[in-house]
Short mmCIF file of C-alpha atoms in Angstrom, two decimals:
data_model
loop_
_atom_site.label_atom_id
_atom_site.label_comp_id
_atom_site.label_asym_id
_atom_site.label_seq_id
_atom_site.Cartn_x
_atom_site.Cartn_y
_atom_site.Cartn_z
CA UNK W 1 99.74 39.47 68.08
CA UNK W 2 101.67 40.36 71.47
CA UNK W 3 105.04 41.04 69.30
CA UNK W 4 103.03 43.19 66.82
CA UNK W 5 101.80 45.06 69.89
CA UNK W 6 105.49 45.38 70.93
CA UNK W 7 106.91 46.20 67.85
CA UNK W 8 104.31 49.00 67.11
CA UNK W 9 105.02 50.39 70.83
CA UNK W 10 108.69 50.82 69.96
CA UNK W 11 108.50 52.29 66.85
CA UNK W 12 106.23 54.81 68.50
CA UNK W 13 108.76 55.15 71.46
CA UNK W 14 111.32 55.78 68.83
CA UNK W 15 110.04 58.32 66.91
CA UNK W 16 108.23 60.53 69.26
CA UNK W 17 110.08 59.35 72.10
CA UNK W 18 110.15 61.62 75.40
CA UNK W 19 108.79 64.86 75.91
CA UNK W 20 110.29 68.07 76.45
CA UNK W 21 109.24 71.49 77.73
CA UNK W 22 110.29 74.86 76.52
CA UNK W 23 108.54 78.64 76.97
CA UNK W 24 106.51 80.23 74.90
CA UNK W 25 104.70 83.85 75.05
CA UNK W 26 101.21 83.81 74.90
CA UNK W 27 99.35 86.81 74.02
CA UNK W 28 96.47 87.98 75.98
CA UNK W 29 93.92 90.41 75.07
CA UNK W 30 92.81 93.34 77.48
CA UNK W 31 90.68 92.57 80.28
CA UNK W 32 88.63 95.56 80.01
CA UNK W 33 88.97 97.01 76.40
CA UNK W 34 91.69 97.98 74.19
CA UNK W 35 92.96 101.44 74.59
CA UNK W 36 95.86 101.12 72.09
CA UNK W 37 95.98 104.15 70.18
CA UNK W 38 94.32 106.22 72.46
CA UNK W 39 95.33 108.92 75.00
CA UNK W 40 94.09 108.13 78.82
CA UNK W 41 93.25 110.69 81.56
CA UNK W 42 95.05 109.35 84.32
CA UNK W 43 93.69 111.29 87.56
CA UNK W 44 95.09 111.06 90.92
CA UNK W 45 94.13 107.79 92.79
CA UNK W 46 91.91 108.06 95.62
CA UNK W 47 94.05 107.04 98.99
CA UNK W 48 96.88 107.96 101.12
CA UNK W 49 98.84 109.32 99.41
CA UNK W 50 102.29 108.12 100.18
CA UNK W 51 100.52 105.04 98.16
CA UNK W 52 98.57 106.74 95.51
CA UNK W 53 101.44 109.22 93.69
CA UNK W 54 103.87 106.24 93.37
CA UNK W 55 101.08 104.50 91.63
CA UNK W 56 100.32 107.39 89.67
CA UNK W 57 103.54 108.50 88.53
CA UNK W 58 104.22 105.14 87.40
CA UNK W 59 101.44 104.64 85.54
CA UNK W 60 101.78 108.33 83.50
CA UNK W 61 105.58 107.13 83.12
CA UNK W 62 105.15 103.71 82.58
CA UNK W 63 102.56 103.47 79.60
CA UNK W 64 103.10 101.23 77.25
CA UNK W 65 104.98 102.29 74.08
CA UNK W 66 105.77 99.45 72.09
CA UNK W 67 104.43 98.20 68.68
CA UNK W 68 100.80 96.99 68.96
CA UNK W 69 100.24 98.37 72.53
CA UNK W 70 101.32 102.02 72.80
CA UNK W 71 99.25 104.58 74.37
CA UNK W 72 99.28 107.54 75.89
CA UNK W 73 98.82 108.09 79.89
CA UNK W 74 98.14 112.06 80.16
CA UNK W 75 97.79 113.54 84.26
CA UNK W 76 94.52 115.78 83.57
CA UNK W 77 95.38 118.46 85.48
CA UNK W 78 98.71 119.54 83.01
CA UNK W 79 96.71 120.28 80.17
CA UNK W 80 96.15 123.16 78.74
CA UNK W 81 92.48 123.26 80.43
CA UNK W 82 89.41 125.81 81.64
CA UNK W 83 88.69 125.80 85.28
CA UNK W 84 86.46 122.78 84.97
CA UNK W 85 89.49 120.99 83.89
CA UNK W 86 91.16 121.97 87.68
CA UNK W 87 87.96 119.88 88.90
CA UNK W 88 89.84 116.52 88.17
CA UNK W 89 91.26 115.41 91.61
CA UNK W 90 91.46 112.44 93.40
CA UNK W 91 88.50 113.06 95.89
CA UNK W 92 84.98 111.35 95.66
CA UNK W 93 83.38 115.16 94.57
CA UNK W 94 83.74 113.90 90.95
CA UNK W 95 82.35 111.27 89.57
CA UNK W 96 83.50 109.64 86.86
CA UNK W 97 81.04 110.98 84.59
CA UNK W 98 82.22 114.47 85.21
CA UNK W 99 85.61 113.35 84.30
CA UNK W 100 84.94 111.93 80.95
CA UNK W 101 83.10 115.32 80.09
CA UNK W 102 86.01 116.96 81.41
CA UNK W 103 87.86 114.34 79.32
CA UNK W 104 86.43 114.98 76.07
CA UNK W 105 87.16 119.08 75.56
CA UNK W 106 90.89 118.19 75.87
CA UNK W 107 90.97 115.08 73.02
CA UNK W 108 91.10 112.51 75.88
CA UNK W 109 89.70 109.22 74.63
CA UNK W 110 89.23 107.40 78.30
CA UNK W 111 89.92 108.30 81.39
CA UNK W 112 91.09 105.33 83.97
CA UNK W 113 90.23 106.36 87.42
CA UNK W 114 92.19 104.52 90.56
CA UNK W 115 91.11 103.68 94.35
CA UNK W 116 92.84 102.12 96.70
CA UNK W 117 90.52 99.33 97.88
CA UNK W 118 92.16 98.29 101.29
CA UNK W 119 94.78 99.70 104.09
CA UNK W 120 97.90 97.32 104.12
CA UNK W 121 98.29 97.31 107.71
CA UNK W 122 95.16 97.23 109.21
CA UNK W 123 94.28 100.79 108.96
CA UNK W 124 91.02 102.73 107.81
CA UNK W 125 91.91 103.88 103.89
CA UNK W 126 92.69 107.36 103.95
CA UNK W 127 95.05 107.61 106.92
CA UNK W 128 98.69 108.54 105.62
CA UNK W 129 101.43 105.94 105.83
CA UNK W 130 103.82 104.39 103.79
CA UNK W 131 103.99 101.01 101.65
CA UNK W 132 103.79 98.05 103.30
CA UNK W 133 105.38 96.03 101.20
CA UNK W 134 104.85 92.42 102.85
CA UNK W 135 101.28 92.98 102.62
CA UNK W 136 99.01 92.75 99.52
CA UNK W 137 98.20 96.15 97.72
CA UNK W 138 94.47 96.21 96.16
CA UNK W 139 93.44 99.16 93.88
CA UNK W 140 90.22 99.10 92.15
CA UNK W 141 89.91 100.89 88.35
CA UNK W 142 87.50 102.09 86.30
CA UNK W 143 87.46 102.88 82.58
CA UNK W 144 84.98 105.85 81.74
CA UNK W 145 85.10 106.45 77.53
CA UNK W 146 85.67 110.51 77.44
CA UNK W 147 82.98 110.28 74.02
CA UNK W 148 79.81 108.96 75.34
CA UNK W 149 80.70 109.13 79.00
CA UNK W 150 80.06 105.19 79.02
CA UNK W 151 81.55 103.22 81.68
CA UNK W 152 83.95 100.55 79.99
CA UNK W 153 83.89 98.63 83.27
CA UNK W 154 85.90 98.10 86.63
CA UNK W 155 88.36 95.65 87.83
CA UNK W 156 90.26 95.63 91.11
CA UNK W 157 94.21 94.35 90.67
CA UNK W 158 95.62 93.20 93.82
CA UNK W 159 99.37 91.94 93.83
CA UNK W 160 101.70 91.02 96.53
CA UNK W 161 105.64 90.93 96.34
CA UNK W 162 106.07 87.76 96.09
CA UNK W 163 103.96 86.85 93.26
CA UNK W 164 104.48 89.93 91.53
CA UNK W 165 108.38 89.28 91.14
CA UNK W 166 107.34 85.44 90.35
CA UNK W 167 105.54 86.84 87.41
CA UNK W 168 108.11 89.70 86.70
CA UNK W 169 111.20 88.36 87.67
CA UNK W 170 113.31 91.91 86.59
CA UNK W 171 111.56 93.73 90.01
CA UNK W 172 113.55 90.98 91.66
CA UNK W 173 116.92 93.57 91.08
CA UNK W 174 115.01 96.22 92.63
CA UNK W 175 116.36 97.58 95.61
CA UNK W 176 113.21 99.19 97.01
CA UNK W 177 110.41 96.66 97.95
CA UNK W 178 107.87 99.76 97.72
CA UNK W 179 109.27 100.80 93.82
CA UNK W 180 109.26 96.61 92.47
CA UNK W 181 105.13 96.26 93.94
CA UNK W 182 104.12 99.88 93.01
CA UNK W 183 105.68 98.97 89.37
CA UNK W 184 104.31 95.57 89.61
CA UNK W 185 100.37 97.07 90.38
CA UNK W 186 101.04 99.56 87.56
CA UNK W 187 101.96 96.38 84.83
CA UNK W 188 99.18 94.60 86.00
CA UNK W 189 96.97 97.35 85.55
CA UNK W 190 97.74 98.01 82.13
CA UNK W 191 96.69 94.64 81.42
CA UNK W 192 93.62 95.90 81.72
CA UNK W 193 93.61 97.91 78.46
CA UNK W 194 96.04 96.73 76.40
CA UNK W 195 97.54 93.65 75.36
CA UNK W 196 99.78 91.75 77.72
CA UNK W 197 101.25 88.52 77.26
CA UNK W 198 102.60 85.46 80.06
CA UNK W 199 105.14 82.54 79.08
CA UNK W 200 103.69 79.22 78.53
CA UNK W 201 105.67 75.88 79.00
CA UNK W 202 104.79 74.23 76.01
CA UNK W 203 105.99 70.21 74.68
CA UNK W 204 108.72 69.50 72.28
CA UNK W 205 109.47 65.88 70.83
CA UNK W 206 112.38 64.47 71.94
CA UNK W 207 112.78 61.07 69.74
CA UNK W 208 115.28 58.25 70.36
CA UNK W 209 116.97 56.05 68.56
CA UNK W 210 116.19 57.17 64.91
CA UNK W 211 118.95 59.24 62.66
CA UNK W 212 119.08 62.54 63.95
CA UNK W 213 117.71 62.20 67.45
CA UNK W 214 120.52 63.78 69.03
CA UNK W 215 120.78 67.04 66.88
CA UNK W 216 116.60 67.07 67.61
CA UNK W 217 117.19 66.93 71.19
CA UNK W 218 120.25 69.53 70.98
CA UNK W 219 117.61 71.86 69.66
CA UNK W 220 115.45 71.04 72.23
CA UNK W 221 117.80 72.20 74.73
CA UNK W 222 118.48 75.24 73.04
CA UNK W 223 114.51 75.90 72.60
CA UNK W 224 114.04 75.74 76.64
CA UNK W 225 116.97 78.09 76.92
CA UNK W 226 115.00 80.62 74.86
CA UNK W 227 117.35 80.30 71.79
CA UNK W 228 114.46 79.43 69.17
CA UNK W 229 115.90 80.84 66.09
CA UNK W 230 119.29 78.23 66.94
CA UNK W 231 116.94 75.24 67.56
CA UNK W 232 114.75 76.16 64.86
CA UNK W 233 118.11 76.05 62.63
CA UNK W 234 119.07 72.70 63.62
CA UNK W 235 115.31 71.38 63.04
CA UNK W 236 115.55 72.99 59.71
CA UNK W 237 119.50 71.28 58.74
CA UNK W 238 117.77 67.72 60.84
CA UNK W 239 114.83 67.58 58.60
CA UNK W 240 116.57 67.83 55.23
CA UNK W 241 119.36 65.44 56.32
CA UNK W 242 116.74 62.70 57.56
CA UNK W 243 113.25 63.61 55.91
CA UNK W 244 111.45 60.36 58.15
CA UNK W 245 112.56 62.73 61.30
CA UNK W 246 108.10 64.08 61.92
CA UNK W 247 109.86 65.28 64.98
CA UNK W 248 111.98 67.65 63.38
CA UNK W 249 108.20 68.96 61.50
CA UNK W 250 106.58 69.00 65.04
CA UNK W 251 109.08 71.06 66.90
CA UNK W 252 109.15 73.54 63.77
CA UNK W 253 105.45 73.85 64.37
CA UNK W 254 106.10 75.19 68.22
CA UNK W 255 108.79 77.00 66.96
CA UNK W 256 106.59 78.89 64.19
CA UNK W 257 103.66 79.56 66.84
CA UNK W 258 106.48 81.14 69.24
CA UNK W 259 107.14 83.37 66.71
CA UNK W 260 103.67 84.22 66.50
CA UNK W 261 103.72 82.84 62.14
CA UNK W 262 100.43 80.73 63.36
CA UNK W 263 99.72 79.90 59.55
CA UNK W 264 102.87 78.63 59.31
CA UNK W 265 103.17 76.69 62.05
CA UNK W 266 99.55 75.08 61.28
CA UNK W 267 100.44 73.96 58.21
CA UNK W 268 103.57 71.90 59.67
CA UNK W 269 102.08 70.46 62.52
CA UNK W 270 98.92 69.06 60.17
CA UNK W 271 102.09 67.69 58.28
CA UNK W 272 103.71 66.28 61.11
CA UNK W 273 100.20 64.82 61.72
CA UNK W 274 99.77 63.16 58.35
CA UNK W 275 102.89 61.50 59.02
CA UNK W 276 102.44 60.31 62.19
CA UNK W 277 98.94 61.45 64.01
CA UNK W 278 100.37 60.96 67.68
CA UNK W 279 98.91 62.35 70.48
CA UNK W 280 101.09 65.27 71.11
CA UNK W 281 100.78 66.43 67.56
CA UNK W 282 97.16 66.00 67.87
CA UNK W 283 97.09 68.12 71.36
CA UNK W 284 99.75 70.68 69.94
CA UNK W 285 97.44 71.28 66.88
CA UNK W 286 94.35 72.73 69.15
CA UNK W 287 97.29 74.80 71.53
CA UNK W 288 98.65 76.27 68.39
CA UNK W 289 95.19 77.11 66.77
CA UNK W 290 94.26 78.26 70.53
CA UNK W 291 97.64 80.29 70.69
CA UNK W 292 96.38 82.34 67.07
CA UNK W 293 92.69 83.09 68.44
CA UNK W 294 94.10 84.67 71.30
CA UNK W 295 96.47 86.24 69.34
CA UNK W 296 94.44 87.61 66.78
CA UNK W 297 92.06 88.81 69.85
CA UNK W 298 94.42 90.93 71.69
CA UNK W 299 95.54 92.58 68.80
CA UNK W 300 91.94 92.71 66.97
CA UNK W 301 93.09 91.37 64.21
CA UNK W 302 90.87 89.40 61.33
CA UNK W 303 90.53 85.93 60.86
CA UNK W 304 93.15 83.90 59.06
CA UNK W 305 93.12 83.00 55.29
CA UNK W 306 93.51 79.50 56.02
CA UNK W 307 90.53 79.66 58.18
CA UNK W 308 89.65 77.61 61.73
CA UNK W 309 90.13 74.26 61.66
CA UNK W 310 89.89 72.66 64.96
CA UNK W 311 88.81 75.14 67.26
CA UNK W 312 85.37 77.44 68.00
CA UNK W 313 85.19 81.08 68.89
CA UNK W 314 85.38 80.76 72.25
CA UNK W 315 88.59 78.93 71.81
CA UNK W 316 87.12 75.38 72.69
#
């Protein structure tokens, strides 16, 4: 009985052996709701305003304008407009009400209205000074629909230089502490009302000791290195040379959920888990369906052919 137990632990340890980690993106959907498609009033921000028109010129310039998340960030007061249309300024006369009505004669779909919540240095908002870039920069938004004057909702972003060029490590090459958090608040706001998406370390199989371990764990290395279409390659050449390699199907699963083909990467890893129902299949099987509700969220996009299989609405 105890060499049964042994011999079934090393076959295990053979063909799943270690575990490695590579990135991923993950897609997120919008905080608030999706603007894609639409064109945004962008009014000036309410604050000093040595903080404020950064902030605002980066968020008219910095829209987002690729596939799936483009929009357009219009300043109100260059339109071709009726004096009501001068009205839209960054003071607390007009509410936000009055700028969705405003909104709404010029084909405006939302207008996203900016405050900034706190003084970075100690000082009443309001008073003029410059960034303080060591400090944390809060700005609270609010999403008014230009069509029914409904207000979407409000979220404060708050980011800090640091963390913002942790989670966007290109600000890191800019020069000017002030440009990398003002771009940094500007991203994260966006999030907001489009689709935005984070890296997510996600496990590999890394077997031992079976015929064509090595090229598996080449691919691996290539995979964390964010070279998925050459790991995915040697997977592909791995699993026709040595067909017993479920390894080879299970990394071809991540591989096919990194490039966002969810179906396909589904139907390997339930292979991979016919073969051989360990428990990182098993736990990579509710990530990927996880990975293709979220997906299918941020993008609005209908439910699969193949259905749900493991997971709930609410992604549990």
């Amino acid at each position: 009985m105890v060499r049964s137990r042994i011999l079934v632990a090393a076959v295990l340890l053979f063909t799943s052996g270690c575990r490695m980690g590579a990135q991923v993106v993950v897609w997120q959907p919008p905080q608030m709701e999706s603007a894609v498609g639409k064109r945004i009033a962008v009014p000036p921000i309410v604050g000093p305003n040595e903080i404020t028109e950064p902030i605002r010129e980066k968020m008219l310039t910095l829209a987002p304008r690729d596939a799936g998340r483009q929009l357009v960030a219009v300043a109100p007061e260059t339109l071709n407009a009726s004096e009501s249309i001068r009205l839209v300024s960054g003071t607390d006369d007009v509410n936000d009400i009055a700028l969705a009505s405003v909104a709404e004669q010029a084909d405006i779909d939302y207008v996203m209205r900016g405050r900034i919540l706190t003084a970075q240095t100690g000082q009443q908002a309001g008073e003029s000074r410059a960034f303080d870039p060591n400090v944390p920069l809060a700005v609270s938004w609010r999403l008014t629909s230009a069509s029914d004057h409904r207000l979407v909702g409000g979220a404060p972003v708050v980011v800090d230089l640091k963390s913002a060029i942790e989670t966007y490590p290109d600000l890191a090459l800019v020069a000017d502490p002030n440009e990398a958090l003002a771009t940094a608040a500007v991203r994260e706001a966006y999030r907001l009302i489009a689709p935005s998406f984070t890296l997510q370390d996600v496990e590999l199989a890394a077997p031992y000791a079976l015929p064509g371990s090595k090229a598996i764990r080449r691919g691996n290395a290539l995979a964390k290195s964010g070279r998925w279409g050459d790991a995915q390659a040697i997977w592909e050449t791995t699993l026709e040379k040595h067909p017993t390699q479920t390894a080879a199907i299970h990394n071809l699963a991540i591989a096919a959920a990194a490039g966002q083909d969810f179906s396909k990467a589904k139907a390997l890893i339930r292979r991979a888990i016919r073969r051989q129902p360990t428990g990182l299949s098993k736990r990579s099987m509710a990530w990927i369906e996880t990975m293709q509700r979220q997906y299918h969220k941020a993008f609005d996009l209908p439910d699969p052919p193949e259905g749900w299989f493991i997971t709930n609405e609410d992604g549990s």
